[in-house]
PDB file of C-alpha atoms in Angstrom:
ATOM      1  CA  GLU Z 116       0.064   0.104  -0.684  1.00 96.00           C
ATOM      2  CA  VAL Z 117       0.967   3.263  -1.211  1.00 97.00           C
ATOM      3  CA  GLN Z 118       1.725   5.331   2.151  1.00 98.00           C
ATOM      4  CA  LEU Z 119       2.809   9.360   1.680  1.00 98.00           C
ATOM      5  CA  VAL Z 120       3.643  10.311   5.509  1.00 98.00           C
ATOM      6  CA  GLU Z 121       4.267  14.238   6.776  1.00 98.00           C
ATOM      7  CA  SER Z 122       5.692  15.396   9.506  1.00 98.00           C
ATOM      8  CA  GLY Z 123       7.567  19.326  10.298  1.00 98.00           C
ATOM      9  CA  GLY Z 124       4.648  21.233  10.808  1.00 97.00           C
ATOM     10  CA  GLY Z 125       3.901  23.474  13.303  1.00 98.00           C
ATOM     11  CA  LEU Z 126       3.937  27.729  14.749  1.00 98.00           C
ATOM     12  CA  VAL Z 127       6.791  29.903  13.740  1.00 98.00           C
ATOM     13  CA  GLN Z 128       7.329  33.329  13.228  1.00 98.00           C
ATOM     14  CA  PRO Z 129       7.162  35.643  10.241  1.00 98.00           C
ATOM     15  CA  GLY Z 130      11.055  35.421   8.844  1.00 98.00           C
ATOM     16  CA  ARG Z 131      11.414  31.491  11.053  1.00 98.00           C
ATOM     17  CA  SER Z 132      12.315  28.680   8.972  1.00 98.00           C
ATOM     18  CA  LEU Z 133      10.934  25.306   9.243  1.00 98.00           C
ATOM     19  CA  LYS Z 134      11.624  22.421   7.077  1.00 98.00           C
ATOM     20  CA  LEU Z 135       9.136  19.317   6.216  1.00 98.00           C
ATOM     21  CA  SER Z 136       9.025  15.531   5.203  1.00 98.00           C
ATOM     22  CA  CYS Z 137       7.025  12.889   3.335  1.00 98.00           C
ATOM     23  CA  VAL Z 138       8.147   9.918   4.614  1.00 98.00           C
ATOM     24  CA  ALA Z 139       7.342   7.277   1.482  1.00 98.00           C
ATOM     25  CA  SER Z 140       6.339   3.233   1.532  1.00 98.00           C
ATOM     26  CA  GLY Z 141       4.964   0.811  -0.364  1.00 98.00           C
ATOM     27  CA  PHE Z 142       6.519   1.868  -3.842  1.00 98.00           C
ATOM     28  CA  THR Z 143      10.275   2.241  -5.902  1.00 98.00           C
ATOM     29  CA  PHE Z 144      10.147   5.875  -4.119  1.00 98.00           C
ATOM     30  CA  SER Z 145      13.206   6.591  -5.790  1.00 98.00           C
ATOM     31  CA  ASN Z 146      11.191   6.107  -9.392  1.00 98.00           C
ATOM     32  CA  TYR Z 147       8.964   8.809  -9.195  1.00 98.00           C
ATOM     33  CA  GLY Z 148       9.152  12.719  -9.138  1.00 98.00           C
ATOM     34  CA  MET Z 149       7.434  14.130  -6.158  1.00 98.00           C
ATOM     35  CA  ASN Z 150       5.247  16.660  -5.532  1.00 98.00           C
ATOM     36  CA  TRP Z 151       4.826  19.368  -2.054  1.00 98.00           C
ATOM     37  CA  ILE Z 152       0.834  21.476  -2.693  1.00 98.00           C
ATOM     38  CA  ARG Z 153      -0.133  23.309   0.090  1.00 98.00           C
ATOM     39  CA  GLN Z 154      -3.786  24.356   1.011  1.00 98.00           C
ATOM     40  CA  ALA Z 155      -4.764  27.527   2.997  1.00 98.00           C
ATOM     41  CA  PRO Z 156      -7.424  27.411   5.828  1.00 97.00           C
ATOM     42  CA  GLY Z 157     -10.394  27.644   3.847  1.00 96.00           C
ATOM     43  CA  LYS Z 158      -9.038  27.828   0.390  1.00 98.00           C
ATOM     44  CA  GLY Z 159      -8.125  26.352  -3.093  1.00 98.00           C
ATOM     45  CA  LEU Z 160      -5.164  24.433  -3.610  1.00 98.00           C
ATOM     46  CA  GLU Z 161      -1.948  26.133  -5.081  1.00 98.00           C
ATOM     47  CA  TRP Z 162       1.486  24.164  -6.076  1.00 98.00           C
ATOM     48  CA  VAL Z 163       4.850  24.855  -4.764  1.00 98.00           C
ATOM     49  CA  ALA Z 164       7.244  22.467  -5.703  1.00 98.00           C
ATOM     50  CA  TYR Z 165       8.178  19.986  -8.066  1.00 98.00           C
ATOM     51  CA  ILE Z 166      11.212  17.181  -8.075  1.00 98.00           C
ATOM     52  CA  SER Z 167      11.520  15.084 -10.683  1.00 98.00           C
ATOM     53  CA  SER Z 168      12.759  11.263  -9.030  1.00 97.00           C
ATOM     54  CA  GLY Z 169      16.769  11.599  -9.597  1.00 96.00           C
ATOM     55  CA  SER Z 170      16.588  15.233  -8.032  1.00 96.00           C
ATOM     56  CA  SER Z 171      17.541  16.957 -11.939  1.00 97.00           C
ATOM     57  CA  TYR Z 172      14.553  18.321 -12.492  1.00 97.00           C
ATOM     58  CA  ILE Z 173      13.150  21.000 -10.473  1.00 98.00           C
ATOM     59  CA  TYR Z 174      10.647  23.062 -10.283  1.00 98.00           C
ATOM     60  CA  TYR Z 175       8.393  25.701  -7.807  1.00 98.00           C
ATOM     61  CA  ALA Z 176       5.582  28.166  -7.627  1.00 98.00           C
ATOM     62  CA  GLU Z 177       6.560  32.154  -8.329  1.00 97.00           C
ATOM     63  CA  THR Z 178       5.143  32.522  -4.557  1.00 98.00           C
ATOM     64  CA  VAL Z 179       8.187  30.398  -3.074  1.00 98.00           C
ATOM     65  CA  LYS Z 180      10.952  30.648  -5.405  1.00 98.00           C
ATOM     66  CA  GLY Z 181      14.090  31.821  -3.452  1.00 97.00           C
ATOM     67  CA  ARG Z 182      12.663  30.580  -0.380  1.00 98.00           C
ATOM     68  CA  PHE Z 183      11.916  26.492  -0.281  1.00 98.00           C
ATOM     69  CA  THR Z 184      14.073  24.458  -1.647  1.00 98.00           C
ATOM     70  CA  ILE Z 185      12.777  20.760  -2.071  1.00 98.00           C
ATOM     71  CA  SER Z 186      14.953  18.181  -2.081  1.00 98.00           C
ATOM     72  CA  ARG Z 187      14.523  13.769  -1.824  1.00 98.00           C
ATOM     73  CA  ASP Z 188      16.794  11.271  -0.237  1.00 98.00           C
ATOM     74  CA  ASN Z 189      15.472   8.303  -2.447  1.00 98.00           C
ATOM     75  CA  ALA Z 190      18.205   6.221   0.243  1.00 98.00           C
ATOM     76  CA  LYS Z 191      15.713   7.421   2.668  1.00 98.00           C
ATOM     77  CA  ASN Z 192      12.477   7.379   0.608  1.00 98.00           C
ATOM     78  CA  THR Z 193      11.613  10.776   1.840  1.00 98.00           C
ATOM     79  CA  LEU Z 194      10.789  14.087   0.464  1.00 98.00           C
ATOM     80  CA  TYR Z 195      12.099  17.542   2.017  1.00 98.00           C
ATOM     81  CA  LEU Z 196      10.480  20.751   1.973  1.00 98.00           C
ATOM     82  CA  GLN Z 197      12.986  23.727   3.304  1.00 98.00           C
ATOM     83  CA  MET Z 198      10.982  26.639   3.721  1.00 98.00           C
ATOM     84  CA  THR Z 199      13.066  29.804   4.543  1.00 98.00           C
ATOM     85  CA  SER Z 200      11.343  33.449   5.505  1.00 98.00           C
ATOM     86  CA  LEU Z 201       7.951  32.484   6.386  1.00 98.00           C
ATOM     87  CA  ARG Z 202       5.473  34.884   6.567  1.00 98.00           C
ATOM     88  CA  SER Z 203       2.052  35.296   7.519  1.00 98.00           C
ATOM     89  CA  GLU Z 204       0.405  33.746   3.342  1.00 98.00           C
ATOM     90  CA  ASP Z 205       2.201  30.638   3.602  1.00 98.00           C
ATOM     91  CA  THR Z 206      -0.149  29.476   6.423  1.00 98.00           C
ATOM     92  CA  ALA Z 207      -1.690  26.270   5.152  1.00 98.00           C
ATOM     93  CA  LEU Z 208      -1.730  23.246   5.411  1.00 98.00           C
ATOM     94  CA  TYR Z 209       0.850  21.455   2.990  1.00 98.00           C
ATOM     95  CA  TYR Z 210       0.613  18.255   1.250  1.00 98.00           C
ATOM     96  CA  CYS Z 211       3.150  15.973  -0.479  1.00 98.00           C
ATOM     97  CA  ALA Z 212       1.587  14.033  -3.925  1.00 98.00           C
ATOM     98  CA  ARG Z 213       3.795  11.556  -6.187  1.00 98.00           C
ATOM     99  CA  ARG Z 214       4.073  12.177  -9.207  1.00 96.00           C
ATOM    100  CA  TYR Z 215       2.452  14.776 -12.663  1.00 91.00           C
ATOM    101  CA  TYR Z 216      -0.483  13.132 -11.863  1.00 95.00           C
ATOM    102  CA  PHE Z 217      -1.187  13.599  -8.091  1.00 98.00           C
ATOM    103  CA  ASP Z 218      -1.513  10.170  -7.720  1.00 97.00           C
ATOM    104  CA  TYR Z 219      -1.286   9.338  -3.828  1.00 98.00           C
ATOM    105  CA  TRP Z 220      -1.292  12.400  -1.885  1.00 98.00           C
ATOM    106  CA  GLY Z 221      -0.531  12.385   2.229  1.00 98.00           C
ATOM    107  CA  GLN Z 222      -3.221  14.313   5.108  1.00 98.00           C
ATOM    108  CA  GLY Z 223      -0.821  17.230   5.482  1.00 98.00           C
ATOM    109  CA  VAL Z 224       0.884  18.939   8.253  1.00 98.00           C
ATOM    110  CA  MET Z 225      -0.173  22.183   9.141  1.00 98.00           C
ATOM    111  CA  VAL Z 226       2.577  24.937   9.027  1.00 98.00           C
ATOM    112  CA  THR Z 227       1.257  28.513  11.183  1.00 98.00           C
ATOM    113  CA  VAL Z 228       3.375  31.930  10.397  1.00 98.00           C
ATOM    114  CA  SER Z 229       2.189  33.527  13.150  1.00 97.00           C
ATOM    115  CA  SER Z 230       4.097  35.919  15.869  1.00 96.00           C
TER     116      SER Z 230
ATOM    117  CA  ASP X 214       1.779  30.840 -15.982  1.00 96.00           C
ATOM    118  CA  VAL X 215      -0.606  29.341 -17.274  1.00 97.00           C
ATOM    119  CA  VAL X 216      -3.974  29.339 -15.419  1.00 98.00           C
ATOM    120  CA  LEU X 217      -7.097  27.330 -15.349  1.00 98.00           C
ATOM    121  CA  THR X 218     -10.567  28.331 -15.081  1.00 98.00           C
ATOM    122  CA  GLN X 219     -13.172  25.973 -13.811  1.00 98.00           C
ATOM    123  CA  THR X 220     -16.719  26.979 -14.447  1.00 97.00           C
ATOM    124  CA  PRO X 221     -19.289  26.557 -12.811  1.00 98.00           C
ATOM    125  CA  PRO X 222     -17.318  27.909  -8.966  1.00 98.00           C
ATOM    126  CA  THR X 223     -20.921  25.753  -7.068  1.00 98.00           C
ATOM    127  CA  LEU X 224     -22.776  23.227  -8.429  1.00 97.00           C
ATOM    128  CA  SER X 225     -25.746  21.682  -7.039  1.00 97.00           C
ATOM    129  CA  ALA X 226     -27.487  17.821  -8.449  1.00 97.00           C
ATOM    130  CA  THR X 227     -30.146  15.483  -7.823  1.00 96.00           C
ATOM    131  CA  ILE X 228     -29.158  11.782  -7.250  1.00 97.00           C
ATOM    132  CA  GLY X 229     -28.922  10.284 -10.520  1.00 97.00           C
ATOM    133  CA  GLN X 230     -27.898  13.826 -12.152  1.00 97.00           C
ATOM    134  CA  SER X 231     -25.354  13.476 -14.835  1.00 98.00           C
ATOM    135  CA  VAL X 232     -23.275  17.161 -14.704  1.00 98.00           C
ATOM    136  CA  SER X 233     -20.573  18.455 -15.850  1.00 98.00           C
ATOM    137  CA  ILE X 234     -17.140  20.935 -15.550  1.00 98.00           C
ATOM    138  CA  SER X 235     -15.541  22.959 -17.054  1.00 98.00           C
ATOM    139  CA  CYS X 236     -11.990  23.316 -16.919  1.00 98.00           C
ATOM    140  CA  ARG X 237     -10.080  25.895 -19.367  1.00 98.00           C
ATOM    141  CA  SER X 238      -6.431  26.982 -19.246  1.00 98.00           C
ATOM    142  CA  SER X 239      -4.661  30.254 -21.543  1.00 98.00           C
ATOM    143  CA  GLN X 240      -2.110  27.908 -22.964  1.00 98.00           C
ATOM    144  CA  SER X 241      -2.792  24.471 -24.542  1.00 98.00           C
ATOM    145  CA  LEU X 242      -1.459  22.026 -22.672  1.00 98.00           C
ATOM    146  CA  LEU X 243      -0.053  19.149 -24.597  1.00 98.00           C
ATOM    147  CA  HIS X 244       3.061  18.749 -23.861  1.00 96.00           C
ATOM    148  CA  SER X 245       6.142  18.400 -26.788  1.00 96.00           C
ATOM    149  CA  ASN X 246       6.386  14.485 -26.021  1.00 96.00           C
ATOM    150  CA  GLY X 247       2.800  13.860 -27.229  1.00 96.00           C
ATOM    151  CA  ASN X 248       0.614  13.245 -23.908  1.00 97.00           C
ATOM    152  CA  THR X 249      -1.803  16.216 -22.093  1.00 98.00           C
ATOM    153  CA  TYR X 250      -1.080  16.693 -18.664  1.00 98.00           C
ATOM    154  CA  LEU X 251      -4.444  17.740 -17.644  1.00 98.00           C
ATOM    155  CA  ASN X 252      -5.674  16.352 -14.620  1.00 98.00           C
ATOM    156  CA  TRP X 253      -9.254  16.025 -12.334  1.00 98.00           C
ATOM    157  CA  LEU X 254      -9.075  15.854  -8.283  1.00 98.00           C
ATOM    158  CA  LEU X 255     -11.683  15.442  -6.263  1.00 98.00           C
ATOM    159  CA  GLN X 256     -11.646  16.757  -2.719  1.00 98.00           C
ATOM    160  CA  ARG X 257     -14.071  15.652  -0.018  1.00 98.00           C
ATOM    161  CA  PRO X 258     -14.896  17.245   3.393  1.00 96.00           C
ATOM    162  CA  GLY X 259     -11.419  16.310   5.366  1.00 96.00           C
ATOM    163  CA  GLN X 260      -9.508  14.718   3.487  1.00 98.00           C
ATOM    164  CA  PRO X 261      -6.729  14.610   1.266  1.00 98.00           C
ATOM    165  CA  PRO X 262      -7.811  15.207  -2.952  1.00 98.00           C
ATOM    166  CA  GLN X 263      -8.361  11.878  -4.799  1.00 98.00           C
ATOM    167  CA  LEU X 264      -7.154  11.352  -8.238  1.00 98.00           C
ATOM    168  CA  LEU X 265      -9.785  10.505 -10.793  1.00 98.00           C
ATOM    169  CA  ILE X 266      -8.854  11.320 -14.280  1.00 98.00           C
ATOM    170  CA  TYR X 267      -5.095  11.791 -15.857  1.00 98.00           C
ATOM    171  CA  LEU X 268      -4.394  12.630 -18.772  1.00 98.00           C
ATOM    172  CA  VAL X 269      -7.308  13.774 -20.196  1.00 98.00           C
ATOM    173  CA  SER X 270      -8.996  11.352 -20.158  1.00 98.00           C
ATOM    174  CA  ARG X 271      -7.648   8.133 -18.515  1.00 98.00           C
ATOM    175  CA  LEU X 272      -9.153   6.395 -15.440  1.00 98.00           C
ATOM    176  CA  GLU X 273      -7.176   6.167 -11.924  1.00 98.00           C
ATOM    177  CA  SER X 274      -7.820   2.918 -11.348  1.00 97.00           C
ATOM    178  CA  GLY X 275     -10.539   2.529  -8.415  1.00 97.00           C
ATOM    179  CA  VAL X 276     -12.422   5.473  -9.489  1.00 98.00           C
ATOM    180  CA  PRO X 277     -16.287   4.086 -10.631  1.00 97.00           C
ATOM    181  CA  ASN X 278     -16.059   4.471 -14.802  1.00 96.00           C
ATOM    182  CA  ARG X 279     -19.474   7.128 -14.291  1.00 98.00           C
ATOM    183  CA  PHE X 280     -16.350   9.764 -14.430  1.00 98.00           C
ATOM    184  CA  SER X 281     -14.646  10.658 -17.444  1.00 98.00           C
ATOM    185  CA  GLY X 282     -12.897  14.063 -18.697  1.00 98.00           C
ATOM    186  CA  SER X 283     -12.578  15.106 -22.608  1.00 98.00           C
ATOM    187  CA  GLY X 284     -10.862  17.848 -23.675  1.00 98.00           C
ATOM    188  CA  SER X 285      -7.812  18.649 -25.388  1.00 97.00           C
ATOM    189  CA  GLY X 286      -5.748  21.716 -26.243  1.00 96.00           C
ATOM    190  CA  THR X 287      -7.390  24.462 -23.790  1.00 98.00           C
ATOM    191  CA  ASP X 288     -10.999  23.200 -22.563  1.00 98.00           C
ATOM    192  CA  PHE X 289     -11.337  20.544 -20.667  1.00 98.00           C
ATOM    193  CA  THR X 290     -14.483  18.868 -19.447  1.00 98.00           C
ATOM    194  CA  LEU X 291     -15.600  16.059 -15.755  1.00 98.00           C
ATOM    195  CA  LYS X 292     -17.995  14.714 -16.421  1.00 98.00           C
ATOM    196  CA  ILE X 293     -19.940  12.365 -13.516  1.00 98.00           C
ATOM    197  CA  SER X 294     -22.937  10.229 -15.104  1.00 98.00           C
ATOM    198  CA  GLY X 295     -25.435  10.163 -12.365  1.00 96.00           C
ATOM    199  CA  VAL X 296     -24.056  11.865  -9.019  1.00 97.00           C
ATOM    200  CA  GLU X 297     -23.787   9.536  -6.185  1.00 97.00           C
ATOM    201  CA  ALA X 298     -24.170  10.714  -2.687  1.00 96.00           C
ATOM    202  CA  GLU X 299     -20.313  10.124  -1.985  1.00 96.00           C
ATOM    203  CA  ASP X 300     -19.405  12.466  -5.241  1.00 97.00           C
ATOM    204  CA  LEU X 301     -19.803  15.962  -2.933  1.00 97.00           C
ATOM    205  CA  GLY X 302     -16.834  17.642  -2.588  1.00 98.00           C
ATOM    206  CA  VAL X 303     -14.662  20.212  -4.369  1.00 98.00           C
ATOM    207  CA  TYR X 304     -13.382  19.201  -7.620  1.00 98.00           C
ATOM    208  CA  TYR X 305     -10.182  20.357  -8.903  1.00 98.00           C
ATOM    209  CA  CYS X 306      -8.345  20.373 -12.376  1.00 98.00           C
ATOM    210  CA  VAL X 307      -4.129  20.962 -12.195  1.00 98.00           C
ATOM    211  CA  GLN X 308      -2.315  20.472 -15.127  1.00 98.00           C
ATOM    212  CA  SER X 309       1.162  19.529 -15.069  1.00 97.00           C
ATOM    213  CA  THR X 310       2.554  19.953 -18.650  1.00 98.00           C
ATOM    214  CA  HIS X 311       3.742  23.631 -18.159  1.00 97.00           C
ATOM    215  CA  ALA X 312       6.096  25.172 -15.161  1.00 96.00           C
ATOM    216  CA  PRO X 313       5.296  26.108 -12.259  1.00 97.00           C
ATOM    217  CA  PHE X 314       2.527  23.626 -12.512  1.00 98.00           C
ATOM    218  CA  THR X 315      -1.600  24.866 -11.620  1.00 98.00           C
ATOM    219  CA  PHE X 316      -4.721  23.973 -10.508  1.00 98.00           C
ATOM    220  CA  GLY X 317      -7.847  25.008 -10.749  1.00 98.00           C
ATOM    221  CA  SER X 318      -9.902  27.547  -8.483  1.00 98.00           C
ATOM    222  CA  GLY X 319     -12.176  24.563  -7.592  1.00 98.00           C
ATOM    223  CA  THR X 320     -15.471  23.341  -8.744  1.00 98.00           C
ATOM    224  CA  LYS X 321     -17.993  22.793  -5.504  1.00 98.00           C
ATOM    225  CA  LEU X 322     -20.300  19.559  -5.632  1.00 98.00           C
ATOM    226  CA  GLU X 323     -23.179  20.059  -3.303  1.00 97.00           C
ATOM    227  CA  ILE X 324     -26.226  17.493  -3.390  1.00 92.00           C
ATOM    228  CA  LYS X 325     -29.859  18.664  -2.994  1.00 90.00           C
TER     229      LYS X 325
END
């Protein structure tokens, strides 16, 4: 069974940093591209970043470019999102999802940016 | 960036009724490799989204065949042939042809 489990969220002050993790199981993680998507409270889905299976291709939304870094450790079956210079508008539920088709999603991890 | 315009924003249907959701793109979603990476997702209340349709019209495994997708280029449609109670939620189209990837604004399906 494919599983994606996010962690690392919490309450953080504006301007600070946070690193999210997404641990994958039930499939060969190193064969698949991965995404981060977020959803602000009561709002729609916003794509954040994508990383290809071998980390050769990385893309970001303009809203996070230069502040967020997506990475992965295929030996640990783990996807990461390093978030710096956090703003109140980054407050959201953050999901990881598999491949271009978004075929599997985690349950999400909440990030709240507030003083 | 590609803008996906979904209509209608809300939809109210009775059980058994057939409904359609439109997703229009600001540019063609045909990739240079010949694929069109337009997918449809359903987010039920309190749940993460789930994939319904990928590559415009391919039904994800385990998804009921009352769901179907069609379209090409810039115009795409999700059709539900015979709405059931479990279909309530918010439907999103998402494109992964052009980076940055983008989601439509969503269509909320309510059951009368």
